[in-house]
Amino acid sequence: MEALIPAIWSKAAREQLKPAGAISNLEREVLRGRARLWSANNGELLIVTRLEVVNGHREFVIVAAAGRGLNRASRAIYNLAQAANASVIRFHTFNPKPLANTMQYWPIYLTEIRRGLFRTEYVYKLEVK
């Protein structure tokens, strides 16, 4: 299992996460403490997370992920969600293909498709037990 290590926002993190989109919003959320930046696989994978309460339930949200090793880090992500007493892990992505490897090992399901003017966002969930 790959460990997730809290990371500090930097220029390098900004560049690595840029393809995830909405980079200014991600940066602002991390710098204001609304979201957290995590590193795995010796910095090859960066993940931005936040905790939200939706309909009285805590959701551990993967706001953005970029790099290699998401599948190896998936158990650590699940453990963080459990430690946060989240009932669900929610993933937002514009490109669901990188989740394909992870989806074969976890019961992740598509909950919403948000069609935008230029891109389509996919929302997946995984129940935390």
Short mmCIF file of N, CA and C in Angstrom, two decimals:
data_model
loop_
_atom_site.label_atom_id
_atom_site.label_comp_id
_atom_site.label_asym_id
_atom_site.label_seq_id
_atom_site.Cartn_x
_atom_site.Cartn_y
_atom_site.Cartn_z
N MET A 1 0.84 -1.18 0.00
CA MET A 1 0.00 0.00 0.00
C MET A 1 0.89 1.24 0.00
N GLU A 2 0.55 2.15 -0.85
CA GLU A 2 1.26 3.42 -0.95
C GLU A 2 0.73 4.38 0.11
N ALA A 3 1.61 5.05 0.81
CA ALA A 3 1.20 6.00 1.84
C ALA A 3 0.89 7.36 1.21
N LEU A 4 -0.05 8.07 1.80
CA LEU A 4 -0.32 9.45 1.41
C LEU A 4 0.33 10.35 2.45
N ILE A 5 1.07 11.32 1.98
CA ILE A 5 1.80 12.23 2.86
C ILE A 5 1.26 13.64 2.63
N PRO A 6 0.92 14.36 3.70
CA PRO A 6 0.48 15.75 3.51
C PRO A 6 1.56 16.53 2.77
N ALA A 7 1.14 17.34 1.82
CA ALA A 7 2.09 18.11 1.01
C ALA A 7 1.77 19.59 1.12
N ILE A 8 2.74 20.41 0.76
CA ILE A 8 2.59 21.86 0.78
C ILE A 8 2.43 22.34 -0.65
N TRP A 9 1.50 23.27 -0.85
CA TRP A 9 1.27 23.81 -2.18
C TRP A 9 2.54 24.50 -2.68
N SER A 10 2.89 24.26 -3.94
CA SER A 10 4.09 24.84 -4.53
C SER A 10 3.85 25.08 -6.02
N LYS A 11 4.82 25.72 -6.66
CA LYS A 11 4.74 25.91 -8.10
C LYS A 11 4.71 24.56 -8.82
N ALA A 12 5.51 23.62 -8.33
CA ALA A 12 5.56 22.29 -8.93
C ALA A 12 4.21 21.58 -8.80
N ALA A 13 3.57 21.72 -7.64
CA ALA A 13 2.24 21.11 -7.44
C ALA A 13 1.24 21.75 -8.39
N ARG A 14 1.31 23.05 -8.54
CA ARG A 14 0.41 23.77 -9.45
C ARG A 14 0.57 23.23 -10.88
N GLU A 15 1.79 23.07 -11.32
CA GLU A 15 2.04 22.58 -12.69
C GLU A 15 1.55 21.14 -12.86
N GLN A 16 1.79 20.30 -11.85
CA GLN A 16 1.38 18.90 -11.95
C GLN A 16 -0.13 18.76 -11.96
N LEU A 17 -0.82 19.59 -11.18
CA LEU A 17 -2.28 19.50 -11.09
C LEU A 17 -3.01 20.30 -12.16
N LYS A 18 -2.30 21.11 -12.91
CA LYS A 18 -2.92 21.96 -13.92
C LYS A 18 -3.85 21.20 -14.88
N PRO A 19 -3.46 20.01 -15.37
CA PRO A 19 -4.36 19.28 -16.27
C PRO A 19 -5.70 18.89 -15.63
N ALA A 20 -5.76 18.86 -14.30
CA ALA A 20 -7.01 18.51 -13.62
C ALA A 20 -8.07 19.60 -13.79
N GLY A 21 -7.64 20.80 -14.13
CA GLY A 21 -8.58 21.90 -14.36
C GLY A 21 -8.82 22.73 -13.12
N ALA A 22 -9.36 23.92 -13.33
CA ALA A 22 -9.72 24.85 -12.26
C ALA A 22 -8.58 25.03 -11.27
N ILE A 23 -7.37 25.20 -11.80
CA ILE A 23 -6.18 25.24 -10.94
C ILE A 23 -6.21 26.39 -9.95
N SER A 24 -6.74 27.54 -10.34
CA SER A 24 -6.80 28.67 -9.40
C SER A 24 -7.71 28.36 -8.23
N ASN A 25 -8.83 27.70 -8.50
CA ASN A 25 -9.74 27.30 -7.41
C ASN A 25 -9.08 26.27 -6.50
N LEU A 26 -8.38 25.30 -7.09
CA LEU A 26 -7.69 24.29 -6.27
C LEU A 26 -6.66 24.96 -5.37
N GLU A 27 -5.87 25.85 -5.95
CA GLU A 27 -4.84 26.53 -5.18
C GLU A 27 -5.47 27.33 -4.03
N ARG A 28 -6.50 28.06 -4.31
CA ARG A 28 -7.17 28.87 -3.29
C ARG A 28 -7.73 27.99 -2.17
N GLU A 29 -8.37 26.88 -2.53
CA GLU A 29 -8.94 25.99 -1.51
C GLU A 29 -7.87 25.38 -0.62
N VAL A 30 -6.75 24.98 -1.21
CA VAL A 30 -5.67 24.40 -0.41
C VAL A 30 -5.04 25.46 0.48
N LEU A 31 -4.73 26.62 -0.08
CA LEU A 31 -4.07 27.67 0.70
C LEU A 31 -4.96 28.21 1.82
N ARG A 32 -6.27 28.17 1.64
CA ARG A 32 -7.19 28.63 2.68
C ARG A 32 -7.55 27.53 3.68
N GLY A 33 -7.06 26.32 3.44
CA GLY A 33 -7.32 25.22 4.38
C GLY A 33 -8.65 24.52 4.16
N ARG A 34 -9.35 24.87 3.11
CA ARG A 34 -10.63 24.20 2.80
C ARG A 34 -10.39 22.81 2.20
N ALA A 35 -9.25 22.64 1.55
CA ALA A 35 -8.88 21.36 0.94
C ALA A 35 -7.45 21.04 1.36
N ARG A 36 -7.09 19.76 1.20
CA ARG A 36 -5.74 19.33 1.57
C ARG A 36 -5.05 18.72 0.36
N LEU A 37 -3.76 18.95 0.31
CA LEU A 37 -2.94 18.38 -0.75
C LEU A 37 -2.16 17.21 -0.19
N TRP A 38 -2.19 16.09 -0.92
CA TRP A 38 -1.49 14.88 -0.51
C TRP A 38 -0.55 14.45 -1.62
N SER A 39 0.54 13.80 -1.22
CA SER A 39 1.52 13.28 -2.16
C SER A 39 1.68 11.79 -1.93
N ALA A 40 1.89 11.06 -3.02
CA ALA A 40 2.15 9.62 -2.93
C ALA A 40 3.17 9.25 -4.01
N ASN A 41 3.73 8.07 -3.86
CA ASN A 41 4.64 7.54 -4.87
C ASN A 41 5.81 8.50 -5.12
N ASN A 42 6.41 8.99 -4.03
CA ASN A 42 7.54 9.92 -4.10
C ASN A 42 7.22 11.17 -4.91
N GLY A 43 6.00 11.66 -4.76
CA GLY A 43 5.59 12.89 -5.44
C GLY A 43 5.06 12.70 -6.84
N GLU A 44 5.06 11.46 -7.33
CA GLU A 44 4.54 11.21 -8.68
C GLU A 44 3.03 11.36 -8.76
N LEU A 45 2.36 11.23 -7.62
CA LEU A 45 0.91 11.39 -7.56
C LEU A 45 0.57 12.49 -6.56
N LEU A 46 -0.23 13.44 -6.98
CA LEU A 46 -0.76 14.46 -6.09
C LEU A 46 -2.27 14.36 -6.07
N ILE A 47 -2.85 14.49 -4.87
CA ILE A 47 -4.29 14.39 -4.70
C ILE A 47 -4.75 15.57 -3.84
N VAL A 48 -5.83 16.21 -4.26
CA VAL A 48 -6.44 17.28 -3.47
C VAL A 48 -7.76 16.73 -2.94
N THR A 49 -7.96 16.81 -1.62
CA THR A 49 -9.17 16.29 -1.00
C THR A 49 -9.83 17.35 -0.14
N ARG A 50 -11.10 17.15 0.13
CA ARG A 50 -11.80 17.97 1.12
C ARG A 50 -12.92 17.12 1.69
N LEU A 51 -13.37 17.51 2.86
CA LEU A 51 -14.48 16.83 3.54
C LEU A 51 -15.71 17.72 3.42
N GLU A 52 -16.83 17.14 2.99
CA GLU A 52 -18.08 17.88 2.86
C GLU A 52 -19.18 17.12 3.58
N VAL A 53 -20.16 17.85 4.06
CA VAL A 53 -21.35 17.24 4.63
C VAL A 53 -22.48 17.45 3.63
N VAL A 54 -23.05 16.33 3.16
CA VAL A 54 -24.12 16.36 2.18
C VAL A 54 -25.30 15.58 2.75
N ASN A 55 -26.43 16.23 2.91
CA ASN A 55 -27.62 15.60 3.49
C ASN A 55 -27.32 14.90 4.81
N GLY A 56 -26.51 15.54 5.63
CA GLY A 56 -26.18 15.00 6.94
C GLY A 56 -25.13 13.92 6.95
N HIS A 57 -24.55 13.60 5.78
CA HIS A 57 -23.52 12.55 5.69
C HIS A 57 -22.19 13.17 5.26
N ARG A 58 -21.11 12.68 5.89
CA ARG A 58 -19.78 13.17 5.55
C ARG A 58 -19.30 12.48 4.27
N GLU A 59 -18.83 13.29 3.32
CA GLU A 59 -18.28 12.77 2.07
C GLU A 59 -16.83 13.21 1.95
N PHE A 60 -15.96 12.26 1.70
CA PHE A 60 -14.55 12.52 1.47
C PHE A 60 -14.39 12.71 -0.04
N VAL A 61 -14.08 13.94 -0.46
CA VAL A 61 -14.11 14.28 -1.88
C VAL A 61 -12.69 14.33 -2.45
N ILE A 62 -12.47 13.58 -3.52
CA ILE A 62 -11.23 13.67 -4.28
C ILE A 62 -11.49 14.76 -5.32
N VAL A 63 -11.03 15.95 -5.03
CA VAL A 63 -11.29 17.10 -5.89
C VAL A 63 -10.45 17.03 -7.16
N ALA A 64 -9.21 16.58 -7.02
CA ALA A 64 -8.31 16.47 -8.17
C ALA A 64 -7.22 15.45 -7.86
N ALA A 65 -6.77 14.81 -8.90
CA ALA A 65 -5.63 13.89 -8.79
C ALA A 65 -4.85 13.97 -10.09
N ALA A 66 -3.55 13.95 -9.98
CA ALA A 66 -2.71 14.00 -11.18
C ALA A 66 -1.42 13.24 -10.91
N GLY A 67 -1.02 12.47 -11.90
CA GLY A 67 0.22 11.73 -11.78
C GLY A 67 -0.02 10.23 -11.87
N ARG A 68 0.95 9.48 -11.39
CA ARG A 68 0.91 8.02 -11.49
C ARG A 68 0.78 7.39 -10.10
N GLY A 69 0.05 6.27 -10.05
CA GLY A 69 -0.02 5.50 -8.81
C GLY A 69 -1.32 5.60 -8.05
N LEU A 70 -2.40 6.05 -8.72
CA LEU A 70 -3.69 6.15 -8.04
C LEU A 70 -4.15 4.80 -7.50
N ASN A 71 -3.96 3.76 -8.27
CA ASN A 71 -4.39 2.43 -7.82
C ASN A 71 -3.62 2.01 -6.57
N ARG A 72 -2.31 2.24 -6.55
CA ARG A 72 -1.51 1.87 -5.38
C ARG A 72 -1.89 2.70 -4.16
N ALA A 73 -2.35 3.93 -4.37
CA ALA A 73 -2.72 4.81 -3.26
C ALA A 73 -4.17 4.64 -2.83
N SER A 74 -4.94 3.83 -3.53
CA SER A 74 -6.38 3.74 -3.27
C SER A 74 -6.70 3.25 -1.85
N ARG A 75 -5.93 2.32 -1.31
CA ARG A 75 -6.17 1.84 0.05
C ARG A 75 -5.91 2.96 1.06
N ALA A 76 -4.87 3.75 0.85
CA ALA A 76 -4.57 4.87 1.74
C ALA A 76 -5.68 5.92 1.68
N ILE A 77 -6.22 6.16 0.48
CA ILE A 77 -7.34 7.10 0.33
C ILE A 77 -8.54 6.59 1.12
N TYR A 78 -8.83 5.30 0.97
CA TYR A 78 -9.95 4.69 1.68
C TYR A 78 -9.75 4.82 3.19
N ASN A 79 -8.53 4.57 3.66
CA ASN A 79 -8.23 4.67 5.09
C ASN A 79 -8.40 6.10 5.61
N LEU A 80 -8.00 7.10 4.81
CA LEU A 80 -8.21 8.50 5.20
C LEU A 80 -9.70 8.81 5.33
N ALA A 81 -10.48 8.31 4.39
CA ALA A 81 -11.93 8.53 4.44
C ALA A 81 -12.53 7.88 5.69
N GLN A 82 -12.09 6.68 6.01
CA GLN A 82 -12.57 6.01 7.22
C GLN A 82 -12.20 6.80 8.46
N ALA A 83 -10.96 7.29 8.52
CA ALA A 83 -10.49 8.06 9.68
C ALA A 83 -11.28 9.36 9.83
N ALA A 84 -11.79 9.89 8.73
CA ALA A 84 -12.58 11.13 8.75
C ALA A 84 -14.06 10.84 9.02
N ASN A 85 -14.39 9.57 9.27
CA ASN A 85 -15.78 9.15 9.48
C ASN A 85 -16.68 9.49 8.31
N ALA A 86 -16.13 9.40 7.11
CA ALA A 86 -16.92 9.64 5.90
C ALA A 86 -17.71 8.39 5.55
N SER A 87 -18.90 8.59 5.03
CA SER A 87 -19.71 7.45 4.59
C SER A 87 -19.49 7.15 3.11
N VAL A 88 -18.90 8.13 2.39
CA VAL A 88 -18.71 8.01 0.95
C VAL A 88 -17.41 8.69 0.54
N ILE A 89 -16.76 8.13 -0.47
CA ILE A 89 -15.68 8.81 -1.16
C ILE A 89 -16.26 9.23 -2.50
N ARG A 90 -16.12 10.52 -2.83
CA ARG A 90 -16.66 11.04 -4.08
C ARG A 90 -15.50 11.52 -4.95
N PHE A 91 -15.49 11.07 -6.20
CA PHE A 91 -14.46 11.44 -7.16
C PHE A 91 -15.08 12.31 -8.24
N HIS A 92 -14.42 13.38 -8.60
CA HIS A 92 -14.83 14.21 -9.73
C HIS A 92 -13.73 14.10 -10.78
N THR A 93 -14.08 13.86 -12.03
CA THR A 93 -13.07 13.76 -13.08
C THR A 93 -13.64 14.20 -14.42
N PHE A 94 -12.77 14.75 -15.24
CA PHE A 94 -13.12 15.06 -16.62
C PHE A 94 -12.71 13.92 -17.54
N ASN A 95 -11.86 13.04 -17.03
CA ASN A 95 -11.36 11.93 -17.82
C ASN A 95 -11.47 10.64 -16.99
N PRO A 96 -12.53 9.87 -17.18
CA PRO A 96 -12.72 8.68 -16.35
C PRO A 96 -11.78 7.51 -16.67
N LYS A 97 -11.06 7.57 -17.77
CA LYS A 97 -10.20 6.45 -18.15
C LYS A 97 -9.15 6.11 -17.10
N PRO A 98 -8.48 7.11 -16.47
CA PRO A 98 -7.49 6.75 -15.45
C PRO A 98 -8.10 6.02 -14.24
N LEU A 99 -9.40 6.21 -14.02
CA LEU A 99 -10.05 5.50 -12.92
C LEU A 99 -10.34 4.04 -13.26
N ALA A 100 -10.20 3.68 -14.52
CA ALA A 100 -10.56 2.33 -14.96
C ALA A 100 -9.81 1.26 -14.19
N ASN A 101 -8.51 1.42 -13.99
CA ASN A 101 -7.74 0.42 -13.24
C ASN A 101 -8.21 0.33 -11.80
N THR A 102 -8.49 1.47 -11.19
CA THR A 102 -8.94 1.49 -9.80
C THR A 102 -10.34 0.89 -9.69
N MET A 103 -11.20 1.17 -10.65
CA MET A 103 -12.58 0.69 -10.58
C MET A 103 -12.69 -0.82 -10.60
N GLN A 104 -11.72 -1.49 -11.19
CA GLN A 104 -11.81 -2.94 -11.23
C GLN A 104 -11.57 -3.57 -9.87
N TYR A 105 -10.97 -2.83 -8.94
CA TYR A 105 -10.69 -3.36 -7.61
C TYR A 105 -11.65 -2.88 -6.53
N TRP A 106 -12.37 -1.80 -6.80
CA TRP A 106 -13.27 -1.19 -5.83
C TRP A 106 -14.66 -1.03 -6.43
N PRO A 107 -15.69 -1.14 -5.60
CA PRO A 107 -17.07 -0.98 -6.12
C PRO A 107 -17.45 0.50 -6.30
N ILE A 108 -16.76 1.16 -7.23
CA ILE A 108 -17.01 2.57 -7.53
C ILE A 108 -18.13 2.63 -8.56
N TYR A 109 -19.07 3.56 -8.35
CA TYR A 109 -20.17 3.66 -9.31
C TYR A 109 -20.38 5.10 -9.74
N LEU A 110 -20.80 5.26 -10.99
CA LEU A 110 -21.07 6.57 -11.56
C LEU A 110 -22.39 7.08 -11.01
N THR A 111 -22.39 8.31 -10.46
CA THR A 111 -23.61 8.87 -9.88
C THR A 111 -24.15 10.06 -10.66
N GLU A 112 -23.28 10.70 -11.43
CA GLU A 112 -23.73 11.91 -12.10
C GLU A 112 -22.81 12.24 -13.28
N ILE A 113 -23.41 12.77 -14.34
CA ILE A 113 -22.66 13.29 -15.48
C ILE A 113 -23.09 14.74 -15.64
N ARG A 114 -22.11 15.64 -15.56
CA ARG A 114 -22.38 17.07 -15.68
C ARG A 114 -21.81 17.56 -17.01
N ARG A 115 -22.68 17.80 -17.97
CA ARG A 115 -22.23 18.23 -19.28
C ARG A 115 -22.04 19.74 -19.29
N GLY A 116 -20.83 20.15 -19.60
CA GLY A 116 -20.51 21.57 -19.66
C GLY A 116 -20.39 22.01 -21.10
N LEU A 117 -20.11 23.26 -21.28
CA LEU A 117 -19.97 23.82 -22.61
C LEU A 117 -18.77 23.22 -23.34
N PHE A 118 -17.67 23.01 -22.60
CA PHE A 118 -16.45 22.53 -23.23
C PHE A 118 -16.01 21.15 -22.75
N ARG A 119 -16.45 20.75 -21.55
CA ARG A 119 -16.02 19.47 -20.98
C ARG A 119 -17.18 18.82 -20.25
N THR A 120 -17.08 17.51 -20.10
CA THR A 120 -18.06 16.76 -19.34
C THR A 120 -17.38 16.26 -18.07
N GLU A 121 -18.03 16.51 -16.93
CA GLU A 121 -17.51 16.07 -15.64
C GLU A 121 -18.27 14.82 -15.20
N TYR A 122 -17.54 13.84 -14.72
CA TYR A 122 -18.11 12.59 -14.23
C TYR A 122 -17.93 12.53 -12.72
N VAL A 123 -18.97 12.14 -12.01
CA VAL A 123 -18.91 12.04 -10.54
C VAL A 123 -19.14 10.58 -10.18
N TYR A 124 -18.19 10.03 -9.44
CA TYR A 124 -18.25 8.63 -9.00
C TYR A 124 -18.28 8.60 -7.48
N LYS A 125 -18.86 7.54 -6.94
CA LYS A 125 -18.86 7.37 -5.48
C LYS A 125 -18.44 5.95 -5.11
N LEU A 126 -17.94 5.86 -3.90
CA LEU A 126 -17.56 4.60 -3.29
C LEU A 126 -18.01 4.65 -1.85
N GLU A 127 -18.80 3.70 -1.44
CA GLU A 127 -19.27 3.67 -0.04
C GLU A 127 -18.14 3.22 0.88
N VAL A 128 -18.04 3.90 2.01
CA VAL A 128 -17.02 3.58 3.01
C VAL A 128 -17.69 2.82 4.13
N LYS A 129 -17.13 1.69 4.49
CA LYS A 129 -17.73 0.86 5.54
C LYS A 129 -16.82 0.77 6.74
#
